Short mmCIF file of C-alpha atoms in Angstrom, two decimals:
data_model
loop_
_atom_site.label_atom_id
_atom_site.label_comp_id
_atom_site.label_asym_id
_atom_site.label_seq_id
_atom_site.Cartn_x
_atom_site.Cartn_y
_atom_site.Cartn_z
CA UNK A 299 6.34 12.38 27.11
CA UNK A 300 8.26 15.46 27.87
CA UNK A 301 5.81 17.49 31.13
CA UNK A 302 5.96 20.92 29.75
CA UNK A 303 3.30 23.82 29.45
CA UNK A 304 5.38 26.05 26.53
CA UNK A 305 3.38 29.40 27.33
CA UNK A 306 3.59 28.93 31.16
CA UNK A 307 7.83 28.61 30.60
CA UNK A 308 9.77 32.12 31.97
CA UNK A 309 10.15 34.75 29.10
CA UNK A 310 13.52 34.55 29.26
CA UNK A 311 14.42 38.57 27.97
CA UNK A 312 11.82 39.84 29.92
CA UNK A 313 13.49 39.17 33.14
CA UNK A 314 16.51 41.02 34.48
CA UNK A 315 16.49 42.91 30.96
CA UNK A 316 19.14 45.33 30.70
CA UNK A 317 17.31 48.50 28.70
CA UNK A 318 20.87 49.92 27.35
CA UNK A 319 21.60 46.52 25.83
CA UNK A 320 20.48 46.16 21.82
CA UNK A 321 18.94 41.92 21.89
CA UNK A 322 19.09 40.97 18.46
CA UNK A 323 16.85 38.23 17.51
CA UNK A 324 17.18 35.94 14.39
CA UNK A 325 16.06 32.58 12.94
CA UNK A 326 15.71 30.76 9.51
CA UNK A 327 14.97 27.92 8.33
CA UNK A 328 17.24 25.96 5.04
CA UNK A 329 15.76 22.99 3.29
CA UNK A 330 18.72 21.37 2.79
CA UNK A 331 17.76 18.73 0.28
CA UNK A 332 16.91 22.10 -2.07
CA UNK A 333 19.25 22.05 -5.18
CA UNK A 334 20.08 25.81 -4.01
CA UNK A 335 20.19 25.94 -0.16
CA UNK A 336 18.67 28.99 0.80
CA UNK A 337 18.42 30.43 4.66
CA UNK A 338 14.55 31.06 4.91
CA UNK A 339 11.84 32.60 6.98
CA UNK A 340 8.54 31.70 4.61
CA UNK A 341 8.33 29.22 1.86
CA UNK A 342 6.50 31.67 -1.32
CA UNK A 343 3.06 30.88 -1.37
CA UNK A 344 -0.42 31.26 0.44
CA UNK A 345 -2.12 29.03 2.73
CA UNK A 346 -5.56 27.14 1.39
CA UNK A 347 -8.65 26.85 3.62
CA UNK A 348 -7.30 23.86 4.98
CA UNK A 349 -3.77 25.87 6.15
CA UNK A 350 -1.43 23.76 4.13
CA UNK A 351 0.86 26.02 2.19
CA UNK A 352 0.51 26.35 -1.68
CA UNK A 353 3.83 27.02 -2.86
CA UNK A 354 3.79 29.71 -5.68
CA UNK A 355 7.20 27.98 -7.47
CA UNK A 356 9.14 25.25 -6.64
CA UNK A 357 12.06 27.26 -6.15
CA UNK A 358 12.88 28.38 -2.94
CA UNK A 359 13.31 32.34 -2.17
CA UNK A 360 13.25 32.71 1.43
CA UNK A 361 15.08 34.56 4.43
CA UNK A 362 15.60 34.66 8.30
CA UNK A 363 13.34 36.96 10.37
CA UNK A 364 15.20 39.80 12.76
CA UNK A 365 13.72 41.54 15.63
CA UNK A 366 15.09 43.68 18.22
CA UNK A 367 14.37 44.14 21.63
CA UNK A 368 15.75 45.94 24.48
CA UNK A 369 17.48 49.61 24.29
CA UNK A 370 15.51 52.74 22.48
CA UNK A 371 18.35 53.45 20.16
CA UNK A 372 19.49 54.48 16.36
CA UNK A 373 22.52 52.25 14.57
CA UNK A 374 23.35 50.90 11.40
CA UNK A 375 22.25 47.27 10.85
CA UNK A 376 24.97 45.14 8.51
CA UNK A 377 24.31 42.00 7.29
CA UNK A 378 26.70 39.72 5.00
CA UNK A 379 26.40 36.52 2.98
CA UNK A 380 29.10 34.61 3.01
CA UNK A 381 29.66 32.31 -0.57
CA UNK A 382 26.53 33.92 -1.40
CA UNK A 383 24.19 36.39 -2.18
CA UNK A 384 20.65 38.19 -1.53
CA UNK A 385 17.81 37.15 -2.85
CA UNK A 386 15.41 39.61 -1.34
CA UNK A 387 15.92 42.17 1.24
CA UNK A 388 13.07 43.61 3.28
CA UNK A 389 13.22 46.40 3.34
CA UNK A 390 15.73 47.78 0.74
CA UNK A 391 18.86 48.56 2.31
CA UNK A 392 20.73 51.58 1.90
CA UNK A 393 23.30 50.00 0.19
CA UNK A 394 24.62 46.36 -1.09
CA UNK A 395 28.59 46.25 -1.76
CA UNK A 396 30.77 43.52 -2.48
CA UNK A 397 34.49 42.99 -1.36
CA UNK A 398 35.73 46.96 -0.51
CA UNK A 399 34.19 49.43 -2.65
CA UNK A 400 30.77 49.69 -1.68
CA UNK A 401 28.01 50.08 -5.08
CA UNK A 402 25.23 48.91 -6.04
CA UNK A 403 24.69 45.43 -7.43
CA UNK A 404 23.02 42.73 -8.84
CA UNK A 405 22.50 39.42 -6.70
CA UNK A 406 23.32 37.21 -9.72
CA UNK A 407 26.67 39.04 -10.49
CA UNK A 408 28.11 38.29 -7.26
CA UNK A 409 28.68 36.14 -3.96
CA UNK A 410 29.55 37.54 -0.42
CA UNK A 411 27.02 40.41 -0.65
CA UNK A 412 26.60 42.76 2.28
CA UNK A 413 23.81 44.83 2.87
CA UNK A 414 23.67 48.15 4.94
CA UNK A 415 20.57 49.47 6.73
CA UNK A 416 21.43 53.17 8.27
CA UNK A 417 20.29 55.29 10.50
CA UNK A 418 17.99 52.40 11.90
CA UNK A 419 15.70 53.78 14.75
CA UNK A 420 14.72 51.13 17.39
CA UNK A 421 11.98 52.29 19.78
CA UNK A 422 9.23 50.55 22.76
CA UNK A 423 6.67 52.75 21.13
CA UNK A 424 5.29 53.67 17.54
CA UNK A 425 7.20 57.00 16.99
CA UNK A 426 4.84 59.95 16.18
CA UNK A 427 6.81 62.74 14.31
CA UNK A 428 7.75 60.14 11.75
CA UNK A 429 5.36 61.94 9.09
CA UNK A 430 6.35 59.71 6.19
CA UNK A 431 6.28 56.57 7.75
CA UNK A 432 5.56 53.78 6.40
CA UNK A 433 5.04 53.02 2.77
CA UNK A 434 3.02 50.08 2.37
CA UNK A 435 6.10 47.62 0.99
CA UNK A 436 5.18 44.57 -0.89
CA UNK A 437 6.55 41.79 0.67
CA UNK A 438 5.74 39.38 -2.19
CA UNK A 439 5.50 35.67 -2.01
CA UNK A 440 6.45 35.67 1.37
CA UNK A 441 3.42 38.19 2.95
CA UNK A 442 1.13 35.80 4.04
CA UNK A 443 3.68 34.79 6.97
CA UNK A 444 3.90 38.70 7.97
CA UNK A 445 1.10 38.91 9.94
CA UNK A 446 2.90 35.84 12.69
CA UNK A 447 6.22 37.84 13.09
CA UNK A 448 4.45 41.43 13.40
CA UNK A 449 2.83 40.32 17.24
CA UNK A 450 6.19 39.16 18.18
CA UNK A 451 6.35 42.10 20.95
CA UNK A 452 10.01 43.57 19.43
CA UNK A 453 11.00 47.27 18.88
CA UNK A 454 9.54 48.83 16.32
CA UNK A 455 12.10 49.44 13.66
CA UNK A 456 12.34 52.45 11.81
CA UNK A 457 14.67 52.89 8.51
CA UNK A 458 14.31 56.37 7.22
CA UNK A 459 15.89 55.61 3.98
CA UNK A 460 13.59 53.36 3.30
CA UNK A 461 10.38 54.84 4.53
CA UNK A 462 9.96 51.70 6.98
CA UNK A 463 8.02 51.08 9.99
CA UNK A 464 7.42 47.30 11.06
CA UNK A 465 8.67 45.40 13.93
CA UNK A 466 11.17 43.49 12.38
CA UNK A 467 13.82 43.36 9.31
CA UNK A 468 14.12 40.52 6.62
CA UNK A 469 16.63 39.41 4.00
CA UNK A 470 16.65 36.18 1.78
CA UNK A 471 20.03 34.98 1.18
CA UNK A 472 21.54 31.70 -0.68
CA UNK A 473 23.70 29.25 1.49
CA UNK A 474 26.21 28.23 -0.88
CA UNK A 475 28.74 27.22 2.18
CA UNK A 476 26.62 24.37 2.61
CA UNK A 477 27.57 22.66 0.03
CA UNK A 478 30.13 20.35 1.96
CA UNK A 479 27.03 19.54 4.78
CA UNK A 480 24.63 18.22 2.52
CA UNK A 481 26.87 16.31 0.46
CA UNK A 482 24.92 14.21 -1.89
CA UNK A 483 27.02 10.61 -1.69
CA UNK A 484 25.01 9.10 1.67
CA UNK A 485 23.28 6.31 0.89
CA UNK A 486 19.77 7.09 0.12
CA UNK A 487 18.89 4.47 3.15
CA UNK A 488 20.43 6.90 5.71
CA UNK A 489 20.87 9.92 4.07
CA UNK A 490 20.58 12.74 6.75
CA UNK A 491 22.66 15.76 5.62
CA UNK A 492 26.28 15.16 7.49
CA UNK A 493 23.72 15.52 10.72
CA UNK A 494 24.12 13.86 13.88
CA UNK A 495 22.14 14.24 17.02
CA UNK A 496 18.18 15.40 18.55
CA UNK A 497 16.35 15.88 15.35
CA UNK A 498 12.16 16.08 14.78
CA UNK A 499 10.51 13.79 12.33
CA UNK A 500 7.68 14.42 10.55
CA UNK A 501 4.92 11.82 9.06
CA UNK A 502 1.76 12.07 7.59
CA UNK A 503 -0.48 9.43 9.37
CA UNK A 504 -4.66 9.41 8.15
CA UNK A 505 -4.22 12.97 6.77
CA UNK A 506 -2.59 14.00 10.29
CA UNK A 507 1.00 15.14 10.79
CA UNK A 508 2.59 13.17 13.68
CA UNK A 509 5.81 14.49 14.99
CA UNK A 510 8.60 12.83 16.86
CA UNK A 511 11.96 12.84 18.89
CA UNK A 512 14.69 11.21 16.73
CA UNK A 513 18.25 10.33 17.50
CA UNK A 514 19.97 10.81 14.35
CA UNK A 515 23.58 9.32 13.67
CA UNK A 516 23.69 6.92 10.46
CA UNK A 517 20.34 6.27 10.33
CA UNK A 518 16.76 7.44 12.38
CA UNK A 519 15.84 6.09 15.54
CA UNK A 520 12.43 7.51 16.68
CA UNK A 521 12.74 8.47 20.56
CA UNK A 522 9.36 9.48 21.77
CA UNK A 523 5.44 8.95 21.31
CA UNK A 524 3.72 11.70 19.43
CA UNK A 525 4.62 15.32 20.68
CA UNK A 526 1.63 17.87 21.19
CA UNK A 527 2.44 21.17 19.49
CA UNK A 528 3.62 22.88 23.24
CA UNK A 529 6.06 19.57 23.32
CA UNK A 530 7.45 20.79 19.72
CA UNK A 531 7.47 24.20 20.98
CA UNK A 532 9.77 23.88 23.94
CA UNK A 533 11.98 21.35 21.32
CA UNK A 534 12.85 24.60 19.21
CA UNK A 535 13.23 26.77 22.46
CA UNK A 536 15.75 24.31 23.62
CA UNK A 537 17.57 24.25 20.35
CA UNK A 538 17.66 27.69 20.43
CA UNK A 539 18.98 27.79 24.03
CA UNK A 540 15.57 28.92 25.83
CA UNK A 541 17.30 32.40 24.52
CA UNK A 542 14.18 33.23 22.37
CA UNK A 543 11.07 34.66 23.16
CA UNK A 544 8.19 32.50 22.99
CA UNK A 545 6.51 34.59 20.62
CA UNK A 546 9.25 33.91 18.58
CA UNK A 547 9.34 30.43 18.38
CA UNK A 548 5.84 30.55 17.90
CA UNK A 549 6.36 32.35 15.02
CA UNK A 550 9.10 30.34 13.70
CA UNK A 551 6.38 27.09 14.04
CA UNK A 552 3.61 28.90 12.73
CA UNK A 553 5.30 29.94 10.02
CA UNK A 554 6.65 26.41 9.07
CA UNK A 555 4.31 24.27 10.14
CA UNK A 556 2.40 24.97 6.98
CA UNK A 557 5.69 24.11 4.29
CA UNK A 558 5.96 20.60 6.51
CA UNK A 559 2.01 20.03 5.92
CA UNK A 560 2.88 20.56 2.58
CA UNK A 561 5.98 18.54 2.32
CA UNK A 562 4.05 15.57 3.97
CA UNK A 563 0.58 15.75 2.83
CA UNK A 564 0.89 16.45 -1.01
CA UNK A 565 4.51 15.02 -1.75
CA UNK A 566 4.00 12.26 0.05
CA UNK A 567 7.68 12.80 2.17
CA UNK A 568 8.76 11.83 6.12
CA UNK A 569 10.94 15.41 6.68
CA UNK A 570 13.17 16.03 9.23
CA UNK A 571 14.02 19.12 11.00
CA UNK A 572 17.42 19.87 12.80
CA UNK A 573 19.77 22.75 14.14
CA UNK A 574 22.77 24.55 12.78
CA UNK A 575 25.68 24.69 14.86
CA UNK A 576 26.58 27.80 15.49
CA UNK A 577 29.34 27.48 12.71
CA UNK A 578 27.47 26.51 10.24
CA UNK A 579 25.04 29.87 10.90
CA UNK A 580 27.83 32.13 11.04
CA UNK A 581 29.24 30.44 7.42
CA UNK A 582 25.62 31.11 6.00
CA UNK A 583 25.42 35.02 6.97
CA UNK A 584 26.87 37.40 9.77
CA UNK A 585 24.76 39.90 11.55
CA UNK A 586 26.23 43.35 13.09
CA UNK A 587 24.32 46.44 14.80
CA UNK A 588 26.46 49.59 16.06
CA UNK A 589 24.38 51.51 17.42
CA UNK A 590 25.40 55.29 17.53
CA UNK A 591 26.31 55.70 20.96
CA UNK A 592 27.70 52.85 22.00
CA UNK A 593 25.50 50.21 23.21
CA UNK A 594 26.48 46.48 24.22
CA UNK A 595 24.61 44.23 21.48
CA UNK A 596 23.49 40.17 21.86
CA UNK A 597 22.52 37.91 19.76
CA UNK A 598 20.37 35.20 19.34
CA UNK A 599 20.57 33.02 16.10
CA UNK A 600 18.18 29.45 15.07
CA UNK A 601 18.94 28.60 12.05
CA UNK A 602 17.21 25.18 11.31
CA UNK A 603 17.90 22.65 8.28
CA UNK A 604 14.68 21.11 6.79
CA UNK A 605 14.46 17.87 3.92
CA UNK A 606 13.02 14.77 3.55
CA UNK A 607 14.35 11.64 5.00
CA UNK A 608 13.96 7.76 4.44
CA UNK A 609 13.04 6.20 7.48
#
């Protein structure tokens, strides 16, 4: 049993933070035994009285989450799929090019999209002369998980273009360059997505979800009793280096949790959840902020892969 209090661990950004340095916050989550792979924030659905997620289609649209923290600045925020392409951007960018002359497209025309938010404004407060600001945006299938990223306590972000105001950014995206890392030919015994290593396991139990420590190499071996949800907690902090804020990985859980009820509960599945190496995010998407006058930028990327697994 791992002897950990998640909300009593050190915010991590909030100590010795440097106020001229741009953090930049992102995670996602893939389910990797999806016939597309797409990098996702929130399955499309809504959540029943019960909280398990009801999943509008069985196709999945989804995106990682972005928040800023740190300096009071104004960039451009750049974000490119690599192999791929957007499925939904939140809000609309200024502009989505392909290759070197910049235009606008359509997603299922091309692969290694970019899209360009300008004139981004990134502030500790909400700004007050911004007369315009916001237009209620529909966020679609995915608005139901708003409401767990919007108390992570970022930088508000402004995009004038766009007539935005919300405290963090969002873009769906295929991941196409997985292809090779959830190669279909493992046996169906052991098949675990070309993973290897600390991995959670999920497993409905009497209508409960019981989660556990797995070492995963050619096949599952379960590690630990049944974590409490601070135990899973600090597992996805440590996967993501302890670099996040605990908001944020409450977020990321909260937002989740729901898809794995799902998963378990109606479909009957055992799922397993795992890290990207670093690799493997930056062959999914790349993220870039200039800011306008000059200010050293971070980052902090968790992408996770999700599917079921035969134990």
């Amino acid at each position: 049993m791992i002897p950990f209090f998640f909300f009593a661990v050190t915010d991590t950004v909030e100590i010795n933070v440097d106020y001229e340095t741009v953090y930049v916050h992102e995670w996602g989550v893939i389910e990797v035994d999806m016939g597309t792979p797409v990098a996702s924030g929130a399955k499309w659905g809504y959540l029943d009285d019960a909280g398990t997620l009801e999943p509008y289609t069985e196709y999945e649209v989804e995106a990682p989450v972005v928040w800023f923290h740190g300096a009071q600045c104004t960039g451009t925020f750049t974000v490119r799929v690599n192999e791929g392409y957007f499925t939904t951007l939140f809000p609309p960018p200024d502009s989505i090019w392909h290759e070197e002359s910049e235009r606008r497209v359509s997603p299922e025309n091309f692969i290694d999209q970019t899209g360009v938010w300008r004139d981004v404004s990134l502030t500790r407060d909400i700004p007050e002369n911004e007369e315009s600001l916001p237009v209620a945006y529909d966020a679609d299938g995915f608005g139901w998980a708003t409401p767990f990223w919007r108390v992570v306590p970022a930088n508000y972000v402004t995009v004038p273009g766009a007539s935005f105001q919300d405290r963090f950014l969002y873009y769906e995206c295929t991941a196409n360059s997985l292809g090779w890392f959830i190669a279909a030919d493992y046996p169906s015994f052991a098949r675990t997505y070309g993973y290897q290593g600390e991995a959670l396991i999920f497993k409905e139990v009497s209508g409960e979800i019981i989660t556990r420590i797995a070492q995963v190499e050619e096949s599952v071996t379960t590690l630990s009793e049944a974590l409490s949800q601070d135990e899973i907690l600090y597992t996805l902090c440590g996967w993501g280096d302890n670099s996040f804020k605990s908001q944020e990985i409450q977020a990321l859980w909260s937002t989740w949790e729901p898809a794995i009820r799902q998963r378990c509960i109606q479909q009957g599945q055992d799922v397993m959840m795992f890290p990207l190496s670093p690799d493997q995010v930056e062959s999914i998407s790349s993220i870039r902020f200039d800011p306008d006058y000059g200010n050293p930028v971070e980052y902090t990327r968790l992408f996770l892969g999700l599917g079921a697994v035969e134990l």
